[in-house]
Short mmCIF file of C-alpha atoms in Angstrom, two decimals:
data_model
loop_
_atom_site.label_atom_id
_atom_site.label_comp_id
_atom_site.label_asym_id
_atom_site.label_seq_id
_atom_site.Cartn_x
_atom_site.Cartn_y
_atom_site.Cartn_z
CA MET A 1 -32.61 93.96 -132.76
CA ARG A 2 -34.54 95.41 -135.70
CA ARG A 3 -34.62 93.52 -138.99
CA GLN A 4 -32.29 94.62 -141.77
CA ARG A 5 -33.88 96.60 -144.55
CA PRO A 6 -33.84 95.00 -148.04
CA LEU A 7 -31.27 96.68 -150.27
CA ALA A 8 -33.87 97.18 -153.02
CA ARG A 9 -35.86 99.54 -150.81
CA ARG A 10 -32.70 101.44 -149.96
CA ALA A 11 -31.84 101.70 -153.64
CA ALA A 12 -35.26 103.19 -154.39
CA ALA A 13 -34.71 105.85 -151.76
CA LEU A 14 -31.31 106.64 -153.28
CA ARG A 15 -32.79 107.06 -156.77
CA LYS A 16 -35.30 109.56 -155.36
CA ALA A 17 -32.53 111.49 -153.60
CA LEU A 18 -30.09 111.53 -156.53
CA PRO A 19 -31.43 114.72 -158.25
CA ALA A 20 -30.92 116.69 -155.04
CA VAL A 21 -27.40 115.33 -154.68
CA LEU A 22 -26.52 116.32 -158.23
CA ALA A 23 -28.03 119.77 -157.71
CA SER A 24 -25.79 120.26 -154.69
CA VAL A 25 -22.76 119.40 -156.80
CA LEU A 26 -23.65 122.15 -159.27
CA LEU A 27 -23.91 124.74 -156.51
CA VAL A 28 -20.21 124.60 -155.64
CA VAL A 29 -18.69 128.08 -155.94
CA THR A 30 -15.07 128.49 -156.96
CA GLY A 31 -12.79 131.41 -156.13
CA CYS A 32 -9.18 132.63 -156.39
CA SER A 33 -6.20 130.29 -156.31
CA ALA A 34 -4.72 129.43 -152.91
CA GLY A 35 -1.60 131.44 -152.17
CA ALA A 36 1.46 131.03 -149.98
CA ALA A 37 1.41 130.76 -146.21
CA ASP A 38 -0.43 133.83 -144.89
CA ASP A 39 0.47 135.39 -141.55
CA SER A 40 -1.58 138.56 -142.00
CA ALA A 41 -2.35 140.14 -138.63
CA ALA A 42 -5.49 141.70 -140.12
CA GLU A 43 -6.95 138.32 -141.02
CA GLN A 44 -5.90 136.83 -137.69
CA ALA A 45 -7.96 139.48 -135.91
CA GLY A 46 -10.93 139.16 -138.24
CA SER A 47 -14.53 139.51 -137.13
CA PRO A 48 -15.81 136.98 -134.61
CA SER A 49 -18.85 134.97 -135.54
CA PRO A 50 -22.10 136.33 -134.01
CA ALA A 51 -22.23 133.45 -131.54
CA ALA A 52 -18.80 134.40 -130.20
CA LYS A 53 -20.08 137.78 -129.00
CA LYS A 54 -22.62 136.38 -126.55
CA VAL A 55 -20.49 135.90 -123.40
CA PRO A 56 -17.35 137.65 -122.11
CA ALA A 57 -14.03 136.01 -122.94
CA PRO A 58 -12.06 134.65 -119.97
CA SER A 59 -9.08 136.69 -118.83
CA GLY A 60 -5.67 135.24 -119.60
CA ARG A 61 -5.07 131.95 -121.37
CA THR A 62 -7.86 129.74 -122.67
CA PRO A 63 -8.98 127.38 -119.87
CA GLY A 64 -8.93 123.60 -120.14
CA GLY A 65 -12.24 122.03 -121.05
CA THR A 66 -12.96 124.70 -123.67
CA VAL A 67 -14.64 123.29 -126.78
CA LEU A 68 -13.34 124.30 -130.23
CA VAL A 69 -15.51 124.10 -133.33
CA ALA A 70 -14.60 124.68 -136.98
CA ASP A 71 -17.11 127.13 -138.47
CA PHE A 72 -17.64 125.87 -142.01
CA GLY A 73 -19.98 128.82 -142.64
CA ALA A 74 -17.87 131.61 -141.11
CA ASP A 75 -14.20 130.81 -141.92
CA THR A 76 -13.38 130.79 -138.21
CA VAL A 77 -12.71 128.55 -135.24
CA THR A 78 -14.98 129.36 -132.30
CA PHE A 79 -14.05 128.86 -128.63
CA VAL A 80 -16.93 127.67 -126.45
CA ASP A 81 -17.36 127.52 -122.69
CA PRO A 82 -19.65 124.45 -122.43
CA ALA A 83 -21.47 126.05 -119.47
CA ARG A 84 -21.86 129.62 -120.78
CA GLY A 85 -21.49 129.51 -124.55
CA ALA A 86 -19.18 130.84 -127.26
CA PHE A 87 -16.78 133.57 -126.16
CA ASP A 88 -14.22 134.12 -128.93
CA SER A 89 -13.29 133.17 -132.47
CA VAL A 90 -10.24 133.25 -134.76
CA ARG A 91 -10.26 133.57 -138.53
CA VAL A 92 -8.48 130.59 -140.08
CA GLY A 93 -9.38 130.39 -143.77
CA THR A 94 -12.21 129.53 -146.12
CA ALA A 95 -14.70 126.85 -145.05
CA PRO A 96 -12.81 125.06 -142.22
CA TYR A 97 -13.79 121.40 -141.91
CA GLY A 98 -11.81 119.12 -139.56
CA LEU A 99 -9.56 120.10 -136.69
CA ALA A 100 -7.16 118.40 -134.29
CA VAL A 101 -5.42 119.68 -131.16
CA GLY A 102 -1.96 118.57 -130.03
CA ASP A 103 -0.51 118.23 -126.56
CA ASP A 104 1.29 121.54 -127.12
CA GLY A 105 -2.05 123.35 -127.43
CA ARG A 106 -1.81 124.08 -131.14
CA ALA A 107 -4.89 123.39 -133.23
CA TRP A 108 -4.53 122.19 -136.82
CA VAL A 109 -7.49 123.21 -138.97
CA ALA A 110 -8.24 121.90 -142.47
CA THR A 111 -9.59 124.77 -144.58
CA ALA A 112 -10.18 125.18 -148.30
CA GLU A 113 -7.00 127.30 -148.53
CA GLY A 114 -4.56 125.31 -146.43
CA VAL A 115 -4.00 124.00 -142.91
CA ALA A 116 -4.30 126.80 -140.36
CA VAL A 117 -2.28 126.52 -137.14
CA VAL A 118 -3.86 128.17 -134.10
CA ASP A 119 -2.35 128.90 -130.69
CA THR A 120 -5.36 127.91 -128.59
CA ALA A 121 -3.96 129.38 -125.37
CA GLU A 122 -3.60 132.87 -126.87
CA ARG A 123 -6.43 132.36 -129.40
CA LYS A 124 -4.34 133.52 -132.36
CA ARG A 125 -3.63 132.05 -135.75
CA ILE A 126 0.08 131.32 -136.15
CA THR A 127 0.15 130.58 -139.87
CA ARG A 128 -1.61 128.81 -142.71
CA ILE A 129 0.20 126.13 -144.70
CA PRO A 130 -0.86 125.91 -148.37
CA TYR A 131 -1.61 122.56 -149.96
CA GLU A 132 0.65 121.00 -152.57
CA THR A 133 -2.15 118.94 -154.13
CA GLU A 134 -2.95 120.17 -157.63
CA GLY A 135 -6.45 120.48 -159.06
CA ILE A 136 -8.32 121.53 -155.91
CA GLY A 137 -9.53 124.84 -157.37
CA GLY A 138 -9.71 128.17 -155.62
CA PRO A 139 -11.04 128.67 -152.08
CA ALA A 140 -14.76 127.95 -152.01
CA HIS A 141 -17.64 127.05 -149.75
CA GLY A 142 -20.09 124.21 -150.22
CA GLU A 143 -20.17 120.50 -149.52
CA TYR A 144 -18.03 119.58 -152.52
CA ARG A 145 -15.43 122.36 -152.28
CA GLY A 146 -11.79 121.47 -152.80
CA GLY A 147 -9.27 121.49 -149.98
CA GLY A 148 -8.87 119.98 -146.56
CA MET A 149 -11.39 117.70 -144.90
CA GLY A 150 -10.30 115.20 -142.24
CA ILE A 151 -7.13 115.86 -140.24
CA ALA A 152 -5.21 114.03 -137.51
CA LEU A 153 -1.97 114.32 -135.54
CA ALA A 154 0.58 111.54 -135.14
CA PRO A 155 0.87 110.19 -131.57
CA ASP A 156 4.33 111.76 -131.20
CA GLY A 157 3.02 115.10 -132.48
CA ARG A 158 5.71 115.39 -135.16
CA HIS A 159 3.40 115.23 -138.16
CA ALA A 160 -0.12 116.24 -139.08
CA TYR A 161 -1.96 114.39 -141.84
CA VAL A 162 -4.76 116.08 -143.77
CA GLY A 163 -7.16 114.62 -146.31
CA VAL A 164 -7.48 116.92 -149.34
CA ASN A 165 -10.50 116.79 -151.62
CA ARG A 166 -9.84 117.19 -155.34
CA PRO A 167 -13.27 117.94 -156.86
CA GLY A 168 -14.23 115.43 -159.52
CA GLY A 169 -11.35 113.06 -158.78
CA ASN A 170 -9.38 111.18 -156.19
CA GLY A 171 -8.08 113.02 -153.16
CA THR A 172 -4.78 113.01 -151.32
CA VAL A 173 -3.31 112.87 -147.85
CA GLU A 174 -0.65 115.49 -147.22
CA ALA A 175 1.93 115.01 -144.47
CA ILE A 176 3.00 118.16 -142.61
CA ASP A 177 6.06 118.50 -140.39
CA THR A 178 4.73 120.22 -137.27
CA HIS A 179 8.11 121.79 -136.47
CA THR A 180 9.03 123.24 -139.87
CA LEU A 181 5.36 123.86 -140.82
CA LYS A 182 5.98 122.47 -144.30
CA VAL A 183 4.37 119.73 -146.37
CA THR A 184 6.80 116.80 -146.54
CA GLY A 185 4.88 114.47 -148.86
CA VAL A 186 1.63 113.77 -150.70
CA ALA A 187 -0.11 110.38 -151.03
CA GLU A 188 -2.91 109.64 -153.48
CA VAL A 189 -6.05 108.28 -151.80
CA GLY A 190 -9.73 107.82 -152.71
CA ARG A 191 -12.50 110.32 -153.39
CA ARG A 192 -13.44 112.93 -150.77
CA PRO A 193 -11.41 111.91 -147.69
CA PHE A 194 -13.99 112.86 -145.05
CA ASP A 195 -11.91 111.60 -142.16
CA VAL A 196 -8.27 110.91 -141.32
CA ASP A 197 -7.23 108.70 -138.38
CA ILE A 198 -3.94 107.27 -137.16
CA ALA A 199 -3.03 103.94 -135.58
CA ARG A 200 -2.18 104.20 -131.90
CA ASP A 201 1.43 103.21 -132.62
CA GLY A 202 1.67 105.79 -135.43
CA ARG A 203 2.56 103.21 -138.06
CA ALA A 204 -0.48 103.71 -140.28
CA VAL A 205 -2.68 106.60 -141.39
CA TYR A 206 -6.26 105.86 -142.44
CA ALA A 207 -8.16 108.06 -144.92
CA THR A 208 -11.90 107.38 -145.03
CA ASP A 209 -12.78 107.97 -148.68
CA HIS A 210 -16.48 108.74 -148.83
CA ASP A 211 -17.13 108.66 -152.58
CA SER A 212 -15.03 105.61 -153.41
CA PHE A 213 -16.42 103.30 -150.71
CA ASP A 214 -13.04 102.65 -149.13
CA VAL A 215 -10.39 103.36 -146.56
CA THR A 216 -6.87 104.07 -147.83
CA VAL A 217 -4.07 102.88 -145.56
CA VAL A 218 -1.07 105.21 -145.83
CA THR A 219 2.34 104.24 -144.45
CA PRO A 220 4.07 107.25 -142.85
CA GLY A 221 7.47 108.04 -144.27
CA SER A 222 7.21 106.09 -147.52
CA LEU A 223 3.59 107.22 -148.09
CA HIS A 224 2.90 103.82 -149.66
CA THR A 225 -0.86 103.23 -149.97
CA ARG A 226 -3.27 100.33 -150.18
CA ARG A 227 -7.04 100.37 -150.52
CA ILE A 228 -9.62 98.52 -148.40
CA GLU A 229 -13.17 98.53 -149.73
CA VAL A 230 -15.75 99.16 -146.99
CA ALA A 231 -19.22 98.77 -148.50
CA PRO A 232 -21.60 96.67 -146.37
CA TYR A 233 -24.49 97.65 -148.66
CA GLY A 234 -22.48 97.24 -151.86
CA THR A 235 -21.53 100.07 -154.21
CA GLU A 236 -24.85 100.39 -156.03
CA GLY A 237 -25.62 104.00 -156.87
CA GLY A 238 -21.98 105.09 -157.13
CA LEU A 239 -21.51 108.79 -156.43
CA GLY A 240 -25.25 109.21 -155.83
CA SER A 241 -25.36 106.59 -153.08
CA TRP A 242 -26.00 107.54 -149.47
CA LEU A 243 -24.64 104.21 -148.22
CA LYS A 244 -20.98 105.16 -148.13
CA PRO A 245 -18.37 105.43 -145.35
CA HIS A 246 -18.09 108.77 -143.60
CA TYR A 247 -15.92 108.63 -140.46
CA THR A 248 -13.78 106.00 -138.76
CA ALA A 249 -12.81 105.26 -135.16
CA VAL A 250 -9.68 103.24 -134.34
CA ARG A 251 -10.45 100.77 -131.54
CA PRO A 252 -7.86 101.12 -128.75
CA SER A 253 -7.85 97.46 -127.76
CA ASP A 254 -6.82 95.96 -131.10
CA GLY A 255 -6.43 98.75 -133.69
CA LYS A 256 -9.43 97.66 -135.76
CA LEU A 257 -11.41 100.28 -137.65
CA LEU A 258 -15.04 100.93 -136.74
CA LEU A 259 -17.34 102.48 -139.36
CA PRO A 260 -21.10 102.86 -138.69
CA PHE A 261 -23.66 102.73 -141.50
CA GLU A 262 -27.28 103.88 -141.26
CA GLY A 263 -27.69 102.99 -137.60
CA GLU A 264 -27.99 99.41 -138.84
CA ARG A 265 -24.52 98.02 -139.49
CA LEU A 266 -21.13 98.55 -137.90
CA ALA A 267 -18.24 97.54 -140.15
CA VAL A 268 -15.34 96.24 -138.06
CA VAL A 269 -12.29 96.27 -140.34
CA ASP A 270 -8.93 94.62 -139.69
CA PRO A 271 -6.49 96.99 -141.44
CA GLU A 272 -3.80 94.29 -141.57
CA THR A 273 -5.86 91.66 -143.40
CA ALA A 274 -8.48 94.00 -145.00
CA ARG A 275 -11.19 91.66 -143.73
CA SER A 276 -14.46 93.06 -142.39
CA ARG A 277 -17.06 91.81 -139.96
CA ILE A 278 -20.52 93.35 -139.70
CA GLU A 279 -22.25 93.90 -136.36
CA LYS A 280 -25.82 95.11 -135.88
CA MET A 281 -26.71 98.62 -134.74
CA ALA A 282 -30.08 99.92 -133.59
CA ALA A 283 -30.41 103.68 -134.30
CA ASN A 284 -31.94 103.32 -137.81
CA THR A 285 -30.67 106.70 -139.05
CA HIS A 286 -28.06 108.03 -141.47
CA GLN A 287 -24.78 108.20 -139.53
CA HIS A 288 -21.78 110.51 -139.89
CA GLY A 289 -19.31 111.49 -137.15
CA VAL A 290 -17.72 109.09 -134.66
CA THR A 291 -15.28 109.15 -131.79
CA ILE A 292 -14.08 106.52 -129.35
CA THR A 293 -12.87 106.79 -125.77
CA GLY A 294 -9.95 104.96 -124.20
CA ASP A 295 -12.16 102.22 -122.77
CA GLY A 296 -13.52 101.43 -126.25
CA THR A 297 -16.90 103.15 -125.97
CA LEU A 298 -17.99 104.26 -129.46
CA PHE A 299 -20.03 107.41 -130.11
CA ALA A 300 -21.81 107.72 -133.48
CA VAL A 301 -23.80 110.71 -134.73
CA GLY A 302 -27.11 110.06 -136.48
CA THR A 303 -27.89 112.92 -138.86
CA GLY A 304 -31.50 111.97 -139.61
CA PRO A 305 -33.48 109.83 -142.05
CA ILE A 306 -32.80 109.15 -145.71
CA ASP A 307 -36.43 108.03 -146.04
CA PRO A 308 -38.60 109.77 -143.41
CA SER A 309 -41.33 107.17 -143.84
CA ARG A 310 -39.01 104.37 -142.72
CA ASP A 311 -36.01 105.85 -140.88
CA ASP A 312 -35.64 107.44 -137.46
CA GLY A 313 -34.50 110.97 -136.64
CA PRO A 314 -31.17 112.41 -135.50
CA SER A 315 -29.51 110.75 -132.53
CA LEU A 316 -26.31 109.97 -130.69
CA THR A 317 -25.49 106.28 -130.29
CA VAL A 318 -23.34 105.32 -127.29
CA ARG A 319 -22.07 101.77 -127.84
CA THR A 320 -20.12 99.82 -125.23
CA PRO A 321 -17.21 97.52 -126.18
CA GLN A 322 -19.63 94.61 -125.61
CA GLY A 323 -22.03 96.00 -128.24
CA ARG A 324 -24.75 97.34 -125.93
CA GLU A 325 -26.21 100.56 -127.27
CA LYS A 326 -27.95 103.60 -125.83
CA VAL A 327 -29.58 105.79 -128.48
CA ILE A 328 -30.13 109.39 -127.37
CA PRO A 329 -32.47 111.45 -129.61
CA LEU A 330 -31.17 114.82 -130.85
CA ASP A 331 -33.06 117.82 -132.19
CA GLY A 332 -31.94 118.54 -135.74
CA ALA A 333 -29.07 117.38 -137.93
CA HIS A 334 -25.55 117.06 -136.46
CA GLU A 335 -22.13 116.13 -137.83
CA ALA A 336 -19.28 115.37 -135.40
CA VAL A 337 -18.83 114.43 -131.74
CA GLU A 338 -16.25 114.71 -128.97
CA VAL A 339 -16.34 113.68 -125.31
CA SER A 340 -15.22 115.57 -122.20
CA ALA A 341 -12.09 114.42 -120.37
CA ASP A 342 -14.15 112.95 -117.52
CA GLY A 343 -16.29 110.96 -119.95
CA ARG A 344 -19.55 112.40 -118.62
CA THR A 345 -20.50 114.77 -121.46
CA ALA A 346 -20.63 114.54 -125.24
CA TYR A 347 -20.53 117.58 -127.51
CA VAL A 348 -22.16 117.19 -130.94
CA THR A 349 -21.82 119.82 -133.69
CA GLY A 350 -24.93 120.99 -135.50
CA GLY A 351 -23.17 122.00 -138.71
CA PHE A 352 -23.89 118.95 -140.93
CA THR A 353 -22.43 118.82 -144.43
CA ARG A 354 -25.84 119.13 -146.13
CA ASP A 355 -28.95 121.29 -145.72
CA GLY A 356 -30.64 121.22 -142.33
CA TYR A 357 -27.65 122.36 -140.28
CA TRP A 358 -27.91 124.77 -137.35
CA ASN A 359 -25.45 127.09 -135.61
CA GLY A 360 -24.56 125.36 -132.38
CA ILE A 361 -23.69 122.22 -130.47
CA SER A 362 -25.76 119.78 -128.46
CA VAL A 363 -24.40 119.14 -124.98
CA VAL A 364 -25.36 115.61 -123.92
CA ASP A 365 -25.29 114.38 -120.33
CA LEU A 366 -24.27 110.76 -120.87
CA ASP A 367 -25.62 109.53 -117.52
CA SER A 368 -29.12 110.96 -117.79
CA GLY A 369 -29.36 111.30 -121.56
CA THR A 370 -30.57 114.90 -121.25
CA VAL A 371 -29.60 117.29 -124.05
CA ARG A 372 -29.27 121.07 -124.16
CA ARG A 373 -28.52 123.16 -127.22
CA LEU A 374 -25.84 125.83 -127.12
CA ALA A 375 -25.22 128.52 -129.76
CA ALA A 376 -21.68 128.04 -131.07
CA GLY A 377 -20.28 129.36 -134.32
CA GLU A 378 -21.77 129.14 -137.80
CA ARG A 379 -22.37 125.72 -139.34
CA PRO A 380 -19.84 124.06 -136.99
CA LEU A 381 -18.39 120.78 -138.29
CA GLY A 382 -15.10 119.66 -136.72
CA ILE A 383 -14.79 119.70 -132.93
CA ALA A 384 -12.15 119.21 -130.25
CA VAL A 385 -11.95 119.62 -126.47
CA LEU A 386 -8.94 121.31 -124.85
#
């Protein structure tokens, strides 16, 4: 395994990057206030993203195996045939980020305006549920915009939980009743909840709070919260630091939380005791999105180097439960990953939350390691497979 980089060198790289980070903060654009739930047929029809016009849509209901991506740059969700390309899209709301699909075929999409609910079989938006969190500003684009980020569904499908960014302050997790389509409660969490995950037994919700170096554990029902710091490099640099948690995977075997950092360290967190153990990783690249399969195989997206003179490029790490890793190089920055039902293919979105994104997904053959790029939406971030 490669040696660990001294923190002082990392800190120097962060100080060089800080002006660009602050400049990005200033570029956030604000808009009108979010309104009530909107069922406008005109907006549901919308205009498909350019990528969605490339291949004919299938007749009838959307087939299984279709890939959905949240188009952060086009206010839509795009439907993608992984063999042919994008074939349709649905307007959902400003700057959609995360998405989750339930067993009933409804997709829940976290936008800047509210949580959009999409009938994936008919490819129509059902409604959009406004947030109850105050102080998120009007609908806007940009990395630091207010509104929904990570989102997850409870195992029984009765509630959706969405992380809501409140610019300049701590965020929240809002609980939504999936039958009444109403917000039933709001829990205060840390800053910029990039990801939301749920324990396999449904007894805990985990918000990965990027800018406060922590995971907030939320108890469903009572919405009681407790904070677990996850900072294997420390908290030096504060908001300007790159060495913060992004996404979390819940390990099926024991419920522990897995958070990759920089292709160097995997934080394994026991949510019951709040204790962490650090395992080595080999990709040597800034890491964002993760997913995990039922057998415990972890997939982690490498977005590219912080310091090009020392770090490696974008990649997809495939890590077995025993800790063996296969690092598959990718072309260009990526953000999130999902795996096909048969476990043979990974789909990685090219949206990325910062500059350097591209409009498509990488389709990775996990046996051979070969990668092909597929046009799909505009700045796609969140992803799910039907």
